[in-house]
mmCIF file of C-alpha atoms in Angstrom:
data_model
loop_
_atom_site.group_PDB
_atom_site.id
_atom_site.type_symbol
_atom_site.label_atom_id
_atom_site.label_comp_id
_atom_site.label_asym_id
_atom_site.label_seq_id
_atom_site.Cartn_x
_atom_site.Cartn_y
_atom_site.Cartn_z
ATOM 1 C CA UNK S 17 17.120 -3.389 23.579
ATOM 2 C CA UNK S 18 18.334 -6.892 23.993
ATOM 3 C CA UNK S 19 17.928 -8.905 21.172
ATOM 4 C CA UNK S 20 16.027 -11.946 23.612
ATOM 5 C CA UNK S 21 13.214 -8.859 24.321
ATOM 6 C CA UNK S 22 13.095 -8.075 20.796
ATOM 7 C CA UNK S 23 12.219 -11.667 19.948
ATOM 8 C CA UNK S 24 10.075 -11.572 22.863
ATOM 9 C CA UNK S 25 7.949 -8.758 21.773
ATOM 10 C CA UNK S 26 7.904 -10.066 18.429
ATOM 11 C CA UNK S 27 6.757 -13.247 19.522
ATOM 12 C CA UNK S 28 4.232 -11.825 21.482
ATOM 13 C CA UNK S 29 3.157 -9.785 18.435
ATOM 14 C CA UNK S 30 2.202 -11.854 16.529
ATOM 15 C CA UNK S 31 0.579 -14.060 19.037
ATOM 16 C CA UNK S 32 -1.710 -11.410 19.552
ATOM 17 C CA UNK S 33 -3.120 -11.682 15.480
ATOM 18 C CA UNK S 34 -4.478 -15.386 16.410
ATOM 19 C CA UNK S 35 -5.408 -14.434 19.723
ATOM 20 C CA UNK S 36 -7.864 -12.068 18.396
ATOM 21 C CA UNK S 37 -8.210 -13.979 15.418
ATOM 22 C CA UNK S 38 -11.200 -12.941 14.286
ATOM 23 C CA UNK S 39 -11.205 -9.428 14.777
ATOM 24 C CA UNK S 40 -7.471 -9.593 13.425
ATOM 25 C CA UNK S 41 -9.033 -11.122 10.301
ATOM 26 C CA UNK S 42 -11.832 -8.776 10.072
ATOM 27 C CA UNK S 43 -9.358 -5.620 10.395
ATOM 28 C CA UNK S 44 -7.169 -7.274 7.494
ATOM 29 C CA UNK S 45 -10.958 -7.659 5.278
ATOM 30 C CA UNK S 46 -11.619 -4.155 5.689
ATOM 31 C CA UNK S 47 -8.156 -2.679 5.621
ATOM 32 C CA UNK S 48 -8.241 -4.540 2.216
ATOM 33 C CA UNK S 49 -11.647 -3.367 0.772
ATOM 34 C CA UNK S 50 -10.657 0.461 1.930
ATOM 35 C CA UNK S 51 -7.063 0.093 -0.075
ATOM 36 C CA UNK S 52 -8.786 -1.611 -2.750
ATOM 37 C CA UNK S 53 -11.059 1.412 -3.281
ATOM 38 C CA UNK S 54 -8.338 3.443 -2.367
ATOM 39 C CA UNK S 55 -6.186 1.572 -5.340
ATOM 40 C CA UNK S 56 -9.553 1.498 -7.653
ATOM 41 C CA UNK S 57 -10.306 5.294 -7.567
ATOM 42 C CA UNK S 58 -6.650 6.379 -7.680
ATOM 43 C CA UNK S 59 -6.097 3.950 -10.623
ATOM 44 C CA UNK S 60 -9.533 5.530 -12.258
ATOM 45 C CA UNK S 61 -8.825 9.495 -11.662
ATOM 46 C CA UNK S 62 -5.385 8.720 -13.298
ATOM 47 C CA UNK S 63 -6.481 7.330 -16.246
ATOM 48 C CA UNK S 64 -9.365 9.804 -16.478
ATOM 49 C CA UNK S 65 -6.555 12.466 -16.070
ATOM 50 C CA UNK S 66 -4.658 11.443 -18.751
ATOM 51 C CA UNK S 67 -7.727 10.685 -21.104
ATOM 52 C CA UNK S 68 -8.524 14.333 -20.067
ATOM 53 C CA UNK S 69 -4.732 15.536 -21.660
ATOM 54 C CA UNK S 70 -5.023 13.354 -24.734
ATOM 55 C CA UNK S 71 -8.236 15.411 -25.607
ATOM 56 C CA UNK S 72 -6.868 19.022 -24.634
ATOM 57 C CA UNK S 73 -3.926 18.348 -27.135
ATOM 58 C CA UNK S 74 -6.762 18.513 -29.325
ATOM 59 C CA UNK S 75 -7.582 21.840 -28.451
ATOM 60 C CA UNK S 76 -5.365 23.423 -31.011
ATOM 61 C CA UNK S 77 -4.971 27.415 -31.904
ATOM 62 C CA UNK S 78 -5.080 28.301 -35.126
ATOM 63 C CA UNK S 79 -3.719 31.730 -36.089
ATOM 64 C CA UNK S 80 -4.384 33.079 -39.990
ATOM 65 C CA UNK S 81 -1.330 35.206 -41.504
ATOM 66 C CA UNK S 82 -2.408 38.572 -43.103
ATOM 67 C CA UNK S 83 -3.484 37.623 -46.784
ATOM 68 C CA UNK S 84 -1.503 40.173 -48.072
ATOM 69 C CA UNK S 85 1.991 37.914 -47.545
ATOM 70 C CA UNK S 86 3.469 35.735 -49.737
ATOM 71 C CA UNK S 87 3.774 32.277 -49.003
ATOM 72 C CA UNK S 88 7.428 32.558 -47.669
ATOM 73 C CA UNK S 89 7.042 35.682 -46.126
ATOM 74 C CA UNK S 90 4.001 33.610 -43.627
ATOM 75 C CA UNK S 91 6.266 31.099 -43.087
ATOM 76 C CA UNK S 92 8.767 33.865 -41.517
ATOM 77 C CA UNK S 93 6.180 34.276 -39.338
ATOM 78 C CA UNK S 94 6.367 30.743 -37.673
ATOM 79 C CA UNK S 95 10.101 31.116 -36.209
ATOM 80 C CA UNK S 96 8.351 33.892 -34.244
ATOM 81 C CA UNK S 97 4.804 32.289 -32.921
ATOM 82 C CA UNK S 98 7.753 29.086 -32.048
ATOM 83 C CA UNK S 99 9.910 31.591 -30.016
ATOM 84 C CA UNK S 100 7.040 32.086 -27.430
ATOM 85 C CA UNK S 101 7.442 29.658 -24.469
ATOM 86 C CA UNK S 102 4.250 27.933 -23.957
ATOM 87 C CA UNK S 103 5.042 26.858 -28.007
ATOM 88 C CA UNK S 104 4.877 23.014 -28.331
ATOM 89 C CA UNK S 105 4.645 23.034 -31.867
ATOM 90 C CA UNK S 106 3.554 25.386 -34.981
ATOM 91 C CA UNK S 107 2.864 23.406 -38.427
ATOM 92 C CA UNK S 108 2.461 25.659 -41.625
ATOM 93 C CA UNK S 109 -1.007 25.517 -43.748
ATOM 94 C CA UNK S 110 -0.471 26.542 -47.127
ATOM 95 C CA UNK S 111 -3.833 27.877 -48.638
ATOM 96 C CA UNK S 112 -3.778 25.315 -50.868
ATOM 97 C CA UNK S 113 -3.820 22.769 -47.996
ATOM 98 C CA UNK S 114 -6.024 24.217 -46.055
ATOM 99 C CA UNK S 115 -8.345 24.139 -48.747
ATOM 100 C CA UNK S 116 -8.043 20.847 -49.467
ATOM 101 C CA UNK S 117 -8.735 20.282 -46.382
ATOM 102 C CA UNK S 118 -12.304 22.012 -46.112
ATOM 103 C CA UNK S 119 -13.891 20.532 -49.365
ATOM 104 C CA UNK S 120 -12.642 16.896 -48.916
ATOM 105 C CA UNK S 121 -15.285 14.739 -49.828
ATOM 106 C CA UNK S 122 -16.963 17.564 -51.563
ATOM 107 C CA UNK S 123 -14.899 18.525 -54.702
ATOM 108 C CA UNK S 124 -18.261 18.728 -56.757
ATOM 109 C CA UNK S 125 -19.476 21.392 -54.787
ATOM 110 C CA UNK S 126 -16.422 23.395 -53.553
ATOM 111 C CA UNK S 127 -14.740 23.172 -57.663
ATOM 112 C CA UNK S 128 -13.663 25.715 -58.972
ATOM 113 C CA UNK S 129 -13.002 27.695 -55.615
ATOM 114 C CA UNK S 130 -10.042 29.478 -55.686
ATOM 115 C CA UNK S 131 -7.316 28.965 -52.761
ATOM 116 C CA UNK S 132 -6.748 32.511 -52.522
ATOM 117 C CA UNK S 133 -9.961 33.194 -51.043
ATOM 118 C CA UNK S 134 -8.258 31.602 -47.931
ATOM 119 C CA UNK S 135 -5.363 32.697 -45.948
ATOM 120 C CA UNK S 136 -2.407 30.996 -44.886
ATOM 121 C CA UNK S 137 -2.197 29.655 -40.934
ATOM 122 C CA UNK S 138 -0.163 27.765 -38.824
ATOM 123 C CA UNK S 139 -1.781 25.030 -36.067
ATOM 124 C CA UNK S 140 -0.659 25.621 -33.040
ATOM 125 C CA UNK S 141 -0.539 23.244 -30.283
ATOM 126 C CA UNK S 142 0.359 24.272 -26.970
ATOM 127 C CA UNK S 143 2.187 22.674 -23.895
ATOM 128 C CA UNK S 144 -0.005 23.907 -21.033
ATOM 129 C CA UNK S 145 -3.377 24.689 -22.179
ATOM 130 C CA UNK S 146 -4.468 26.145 -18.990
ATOM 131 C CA UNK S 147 -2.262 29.242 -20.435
ATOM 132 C CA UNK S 148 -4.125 29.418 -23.464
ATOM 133 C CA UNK S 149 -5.208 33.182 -23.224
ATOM 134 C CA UNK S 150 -2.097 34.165 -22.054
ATOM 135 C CA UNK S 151 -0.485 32.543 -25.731
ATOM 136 C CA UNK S 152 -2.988 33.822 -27.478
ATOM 137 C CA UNK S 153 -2.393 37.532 -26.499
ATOM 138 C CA UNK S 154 1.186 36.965 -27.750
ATOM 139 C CA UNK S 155 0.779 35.293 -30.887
ATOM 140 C CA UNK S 156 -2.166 38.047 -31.302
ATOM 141 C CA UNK S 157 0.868 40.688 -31.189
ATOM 142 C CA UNK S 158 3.331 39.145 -33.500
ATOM 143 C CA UNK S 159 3.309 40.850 -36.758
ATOM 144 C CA UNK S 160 1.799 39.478 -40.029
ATOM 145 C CA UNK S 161 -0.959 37.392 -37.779
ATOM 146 C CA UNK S 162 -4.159 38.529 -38.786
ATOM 147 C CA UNK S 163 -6.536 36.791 -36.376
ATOM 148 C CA UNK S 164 -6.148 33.765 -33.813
ATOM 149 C CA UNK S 165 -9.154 31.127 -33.879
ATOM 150 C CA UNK S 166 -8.444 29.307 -30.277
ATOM 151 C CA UNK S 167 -10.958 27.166 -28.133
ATOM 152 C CA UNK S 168 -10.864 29.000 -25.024
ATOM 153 C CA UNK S 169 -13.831 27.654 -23.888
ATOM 154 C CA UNK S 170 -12.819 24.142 -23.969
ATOM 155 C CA UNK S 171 -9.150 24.827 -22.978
ATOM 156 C CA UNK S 172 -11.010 26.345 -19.638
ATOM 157 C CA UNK S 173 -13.353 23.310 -19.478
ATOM 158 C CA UNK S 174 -10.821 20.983 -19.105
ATOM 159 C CA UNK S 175 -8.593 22.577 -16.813
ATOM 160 C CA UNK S 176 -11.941 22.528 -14.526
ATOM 161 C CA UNK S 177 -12.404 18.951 -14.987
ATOM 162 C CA UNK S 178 -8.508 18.237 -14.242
ATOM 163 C CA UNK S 179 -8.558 20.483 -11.027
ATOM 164 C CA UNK S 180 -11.917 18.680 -10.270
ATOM 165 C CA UNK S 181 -10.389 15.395 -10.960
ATOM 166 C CA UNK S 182 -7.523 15.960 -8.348
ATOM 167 C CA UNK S 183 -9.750 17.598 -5.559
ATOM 168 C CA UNK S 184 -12.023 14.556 -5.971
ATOM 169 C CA UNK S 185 -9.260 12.135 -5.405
ATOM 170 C CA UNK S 186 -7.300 13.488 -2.875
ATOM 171 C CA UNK S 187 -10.811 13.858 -0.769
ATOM 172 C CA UNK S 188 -11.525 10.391 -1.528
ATOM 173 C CA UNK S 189 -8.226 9.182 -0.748
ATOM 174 C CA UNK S 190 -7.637 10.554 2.763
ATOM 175 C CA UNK S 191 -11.420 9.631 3.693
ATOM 176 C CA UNK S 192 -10.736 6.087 2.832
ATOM 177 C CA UNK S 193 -7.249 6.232 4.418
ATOM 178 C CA UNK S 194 -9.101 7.487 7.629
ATOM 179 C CA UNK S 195 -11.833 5.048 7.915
ATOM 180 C CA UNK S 196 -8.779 2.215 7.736
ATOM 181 C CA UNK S 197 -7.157 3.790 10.435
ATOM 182 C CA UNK S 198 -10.141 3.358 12.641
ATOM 183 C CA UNK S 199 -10.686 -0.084 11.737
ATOM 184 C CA UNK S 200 -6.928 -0.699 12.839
ATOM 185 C CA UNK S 201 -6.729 1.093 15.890
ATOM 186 C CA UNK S 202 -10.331 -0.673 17.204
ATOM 187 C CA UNK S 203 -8.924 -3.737 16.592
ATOM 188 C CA UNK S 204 -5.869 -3.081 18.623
ATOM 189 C CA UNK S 205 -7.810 -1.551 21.446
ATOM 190 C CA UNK S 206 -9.871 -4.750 21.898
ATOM 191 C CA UNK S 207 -6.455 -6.622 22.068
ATOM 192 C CA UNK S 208 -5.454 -4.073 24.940
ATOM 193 C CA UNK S 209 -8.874 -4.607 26.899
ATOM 194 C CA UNK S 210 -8.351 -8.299 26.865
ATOM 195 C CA UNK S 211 -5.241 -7.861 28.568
ATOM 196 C CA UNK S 212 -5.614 -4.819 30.082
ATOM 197 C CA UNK S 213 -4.772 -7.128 33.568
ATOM 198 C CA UNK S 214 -1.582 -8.262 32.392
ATOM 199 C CA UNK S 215 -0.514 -4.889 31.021
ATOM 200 C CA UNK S 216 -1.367 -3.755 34.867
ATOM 201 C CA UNK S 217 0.856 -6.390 36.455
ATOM 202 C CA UNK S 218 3.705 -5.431 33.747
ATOM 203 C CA UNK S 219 3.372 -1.739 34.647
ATOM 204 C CA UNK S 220 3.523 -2.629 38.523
ATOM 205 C CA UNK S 221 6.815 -4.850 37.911
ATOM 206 C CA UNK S 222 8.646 -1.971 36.064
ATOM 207 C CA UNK S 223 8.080 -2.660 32.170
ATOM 208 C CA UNK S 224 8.436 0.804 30.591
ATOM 209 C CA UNK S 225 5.626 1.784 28.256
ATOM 210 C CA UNK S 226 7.820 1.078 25.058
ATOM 211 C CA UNK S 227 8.148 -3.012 26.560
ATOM 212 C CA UNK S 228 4.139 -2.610 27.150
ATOM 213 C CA UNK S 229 3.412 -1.097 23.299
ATOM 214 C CA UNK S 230 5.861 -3.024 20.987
ATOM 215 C CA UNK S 231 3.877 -6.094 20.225
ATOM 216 C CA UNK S 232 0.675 -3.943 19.722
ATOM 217 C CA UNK S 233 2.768 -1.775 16.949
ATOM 218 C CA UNK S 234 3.774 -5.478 15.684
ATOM 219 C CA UNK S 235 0.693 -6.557 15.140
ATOM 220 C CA UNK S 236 -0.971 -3.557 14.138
ATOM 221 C CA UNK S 237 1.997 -3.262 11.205
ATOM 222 C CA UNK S 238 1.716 -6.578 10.300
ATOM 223 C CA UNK S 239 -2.413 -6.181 9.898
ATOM 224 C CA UNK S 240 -1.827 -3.172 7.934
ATOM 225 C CA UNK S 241 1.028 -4.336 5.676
ATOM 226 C CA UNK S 242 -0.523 -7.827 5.071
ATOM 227 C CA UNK S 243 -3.700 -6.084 4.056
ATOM 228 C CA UNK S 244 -1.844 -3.723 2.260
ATOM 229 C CA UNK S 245 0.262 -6.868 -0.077
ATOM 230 C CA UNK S 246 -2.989 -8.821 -0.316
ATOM 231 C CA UNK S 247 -4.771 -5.117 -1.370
ATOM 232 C CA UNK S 248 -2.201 -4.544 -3.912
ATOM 233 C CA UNK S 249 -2.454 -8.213 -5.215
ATOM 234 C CA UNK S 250 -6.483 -8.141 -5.747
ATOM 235 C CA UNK S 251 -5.922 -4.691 -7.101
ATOM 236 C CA UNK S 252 -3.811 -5.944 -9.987
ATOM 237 C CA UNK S 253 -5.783 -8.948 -10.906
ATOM 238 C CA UNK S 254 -9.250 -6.433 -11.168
ATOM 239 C CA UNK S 255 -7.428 -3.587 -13.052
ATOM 240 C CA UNK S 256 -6.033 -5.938 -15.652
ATOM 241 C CA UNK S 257 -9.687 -7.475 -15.584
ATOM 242 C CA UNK S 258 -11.245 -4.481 -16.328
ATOM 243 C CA UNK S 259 -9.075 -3.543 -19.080
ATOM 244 C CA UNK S 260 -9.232 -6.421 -20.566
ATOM 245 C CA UNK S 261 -12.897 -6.389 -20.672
ATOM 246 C CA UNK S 262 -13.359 -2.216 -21.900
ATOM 247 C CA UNK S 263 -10.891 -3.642 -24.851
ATOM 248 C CA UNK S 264 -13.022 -6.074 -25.928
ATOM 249 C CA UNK S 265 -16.154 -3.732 -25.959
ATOM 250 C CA UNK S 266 -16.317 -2.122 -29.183
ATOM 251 C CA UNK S 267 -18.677 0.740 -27.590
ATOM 252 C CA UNK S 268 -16.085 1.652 -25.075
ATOM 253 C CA UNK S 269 -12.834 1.696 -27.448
ATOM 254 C CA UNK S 270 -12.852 5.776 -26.908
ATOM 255 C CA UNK S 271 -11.756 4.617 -23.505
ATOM 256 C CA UNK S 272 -8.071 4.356 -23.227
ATOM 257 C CA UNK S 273 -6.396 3.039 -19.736
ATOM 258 C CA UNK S 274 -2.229 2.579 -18.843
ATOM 259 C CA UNK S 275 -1.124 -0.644 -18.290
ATOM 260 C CA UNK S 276 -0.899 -1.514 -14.699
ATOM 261 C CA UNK S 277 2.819 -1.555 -15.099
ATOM 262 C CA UNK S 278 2.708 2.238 -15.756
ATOM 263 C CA UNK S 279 1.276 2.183 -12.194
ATOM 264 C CA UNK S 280 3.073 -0.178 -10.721
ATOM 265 C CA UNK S 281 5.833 1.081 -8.609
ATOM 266 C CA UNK S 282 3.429 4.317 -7.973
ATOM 267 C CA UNK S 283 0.932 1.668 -6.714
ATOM 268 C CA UNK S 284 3.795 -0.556 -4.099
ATOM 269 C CA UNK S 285 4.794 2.895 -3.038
ATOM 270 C CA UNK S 286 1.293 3.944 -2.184
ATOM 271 C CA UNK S 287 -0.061 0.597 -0.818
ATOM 272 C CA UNK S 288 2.965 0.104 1.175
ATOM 273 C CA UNK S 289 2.801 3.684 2.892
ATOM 274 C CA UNK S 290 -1.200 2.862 3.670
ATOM 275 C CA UNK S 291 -0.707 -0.631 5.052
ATOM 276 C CA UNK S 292 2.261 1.278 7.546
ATOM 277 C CA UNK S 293 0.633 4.215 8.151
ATOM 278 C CA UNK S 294 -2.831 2.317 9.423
ATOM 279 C CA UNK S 295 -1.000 -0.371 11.050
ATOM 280 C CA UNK S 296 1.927 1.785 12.970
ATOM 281 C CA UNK S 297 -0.675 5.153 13.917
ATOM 282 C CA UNK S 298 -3.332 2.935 14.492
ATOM 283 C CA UNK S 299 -1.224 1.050 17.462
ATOM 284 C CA UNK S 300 -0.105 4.306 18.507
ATOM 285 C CA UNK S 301 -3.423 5.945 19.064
ATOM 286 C CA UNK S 302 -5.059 2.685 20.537
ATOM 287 C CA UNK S 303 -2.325 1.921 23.272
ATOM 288 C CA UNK S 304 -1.854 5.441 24.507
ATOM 289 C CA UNK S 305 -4.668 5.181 27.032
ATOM 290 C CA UNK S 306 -4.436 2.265 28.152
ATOM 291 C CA UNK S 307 -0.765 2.714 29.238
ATOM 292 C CA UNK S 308 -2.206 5.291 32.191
ATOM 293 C CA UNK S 309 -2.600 2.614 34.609
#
């Protein structure tokens, strides 16, 4: 293509935003408020996600060496629970400790309670608790471990809520992603009925279809990406507000959220790909039909 017909169609383009300046503006509002949700949820499920891992690293294993083992032969049995792979990390409990541990804050009543009434144990935290069972079974089998105390329950739970979290999202997501599509590719086919006469008289001089659609992909890109930058902009300024505000809400410290720099180049990537994908399919599937003159 000449470079004088891709000016052309460039030109025209854009002349066709503030020809159908308000529906051009209200396309932009909406593409914004569906990206913004889009932005909000995504941003939301994230931190829920991780909030989710933080308290499953919580959900540690504890497995009790046989009593009858000294204290260095239980620790010999900690170089085998570390050799199984879904391992993070094993700390020894002396009985001592673990004592300790039990009757702190109640020395009066526990005293005199001998530590050998307990048993020696290593904490185990895991990498992926979704395979807690699995562990379990094995560190069940190595020899010297007397029983395993592990929250399967709650391991189970929050894989649920996890899996949950992601379905959610990714339904919420695509709907959103959908209904900005539409908005884009209306607003594109009311541009094409307003000069549905001139694209007649192009087609009967000889303009291919590609001449005919470029400045309705123009504008429907620059729609989508402009709602898409002024999306990502509003999105920032509310996520940093909202943090902001949970931090200085003593009720809500158990709530922990990423700076929006963790999310940052996630967030361009994502905003940028919505804003193109609305503005470029939504041209597309608006122009098609009108081309069959």
């Amino acid at each position: 293509m000449k470079s004088n017909n891709f000016g052309y169609l460039l030109k025209e383009g854009i002349r066709g935003i503030f020809l159908h300046g308000f529906m051009s503006f209200a396309a932009v509002c909406v593409t914004v408020a569906c990206l913004m949700i889009i932005g909000s949820f995504s941003a939301l499920l994230y931190n829920m996600n991780i909030m989710v891992e933080r308290e499953a690293e919580d959900a540690e294993i504890i497995a009790y060496i046989d009593e009858t083992y000294s204290e260095a032969e239980a620790k010999s049995v900690g170089s085998r629970i570390n050799t199984i792979e879904n391992v993070a990390k094993a700390t020894f409990v002396t009985r001592g400790e673990a004592l300790a541990e039990f009757v702190q804050g109640q020395e009066d009543v526990f005293q005199g309670v001998d530590p050998s009434t307990l048993e020696d144990r290593f904490i185990i935290v895991l990498e992926d608790n979704s395979r807690m069972q699995e562990t379990v079974t094995q560190i069940s089998q190595i020899t010297g471990v007397s029983d395993v105390n592990a929250p399967l329950e709650l391991a189970e739970g929050f894989s649920a809520l996890q899996y949950i979290i992601r379905i959610v999202s990714a339904a919420i997501i695509i709907l959103l992603l959908v209904v900005s599509l539409l908005i884009i590719s209306n607003t594109v086919k009311l541009a094409m009925y307003d000069r549905r006469d001139e694209i007649g008289i192009m087609k009967m001089v000889g303009a291919t279809n590609g001449f005919i659609r470029i400045p309705f992909v123009v504008e429907g890109l620059i729609l989508g990406l402009f709602g898409a930058a002024l999306a990502f902009v509003l999105e920032w300024g509310l996520y940093d507000a909202l943090v902001s505000w949970v931090a200085s809400v003593r009720e809500l410290n158990i709530l922990t959220f990423v700076p929006f720099e963790t999310l940052l180049w996630p967030m361009v990537a994502v905003f940028g790909a919505a804003g193109l994908l609305v503005g470029l399919f939504g041209s597309f599937a608006s122009i098609r039909k009108f081309l069959d003159v």
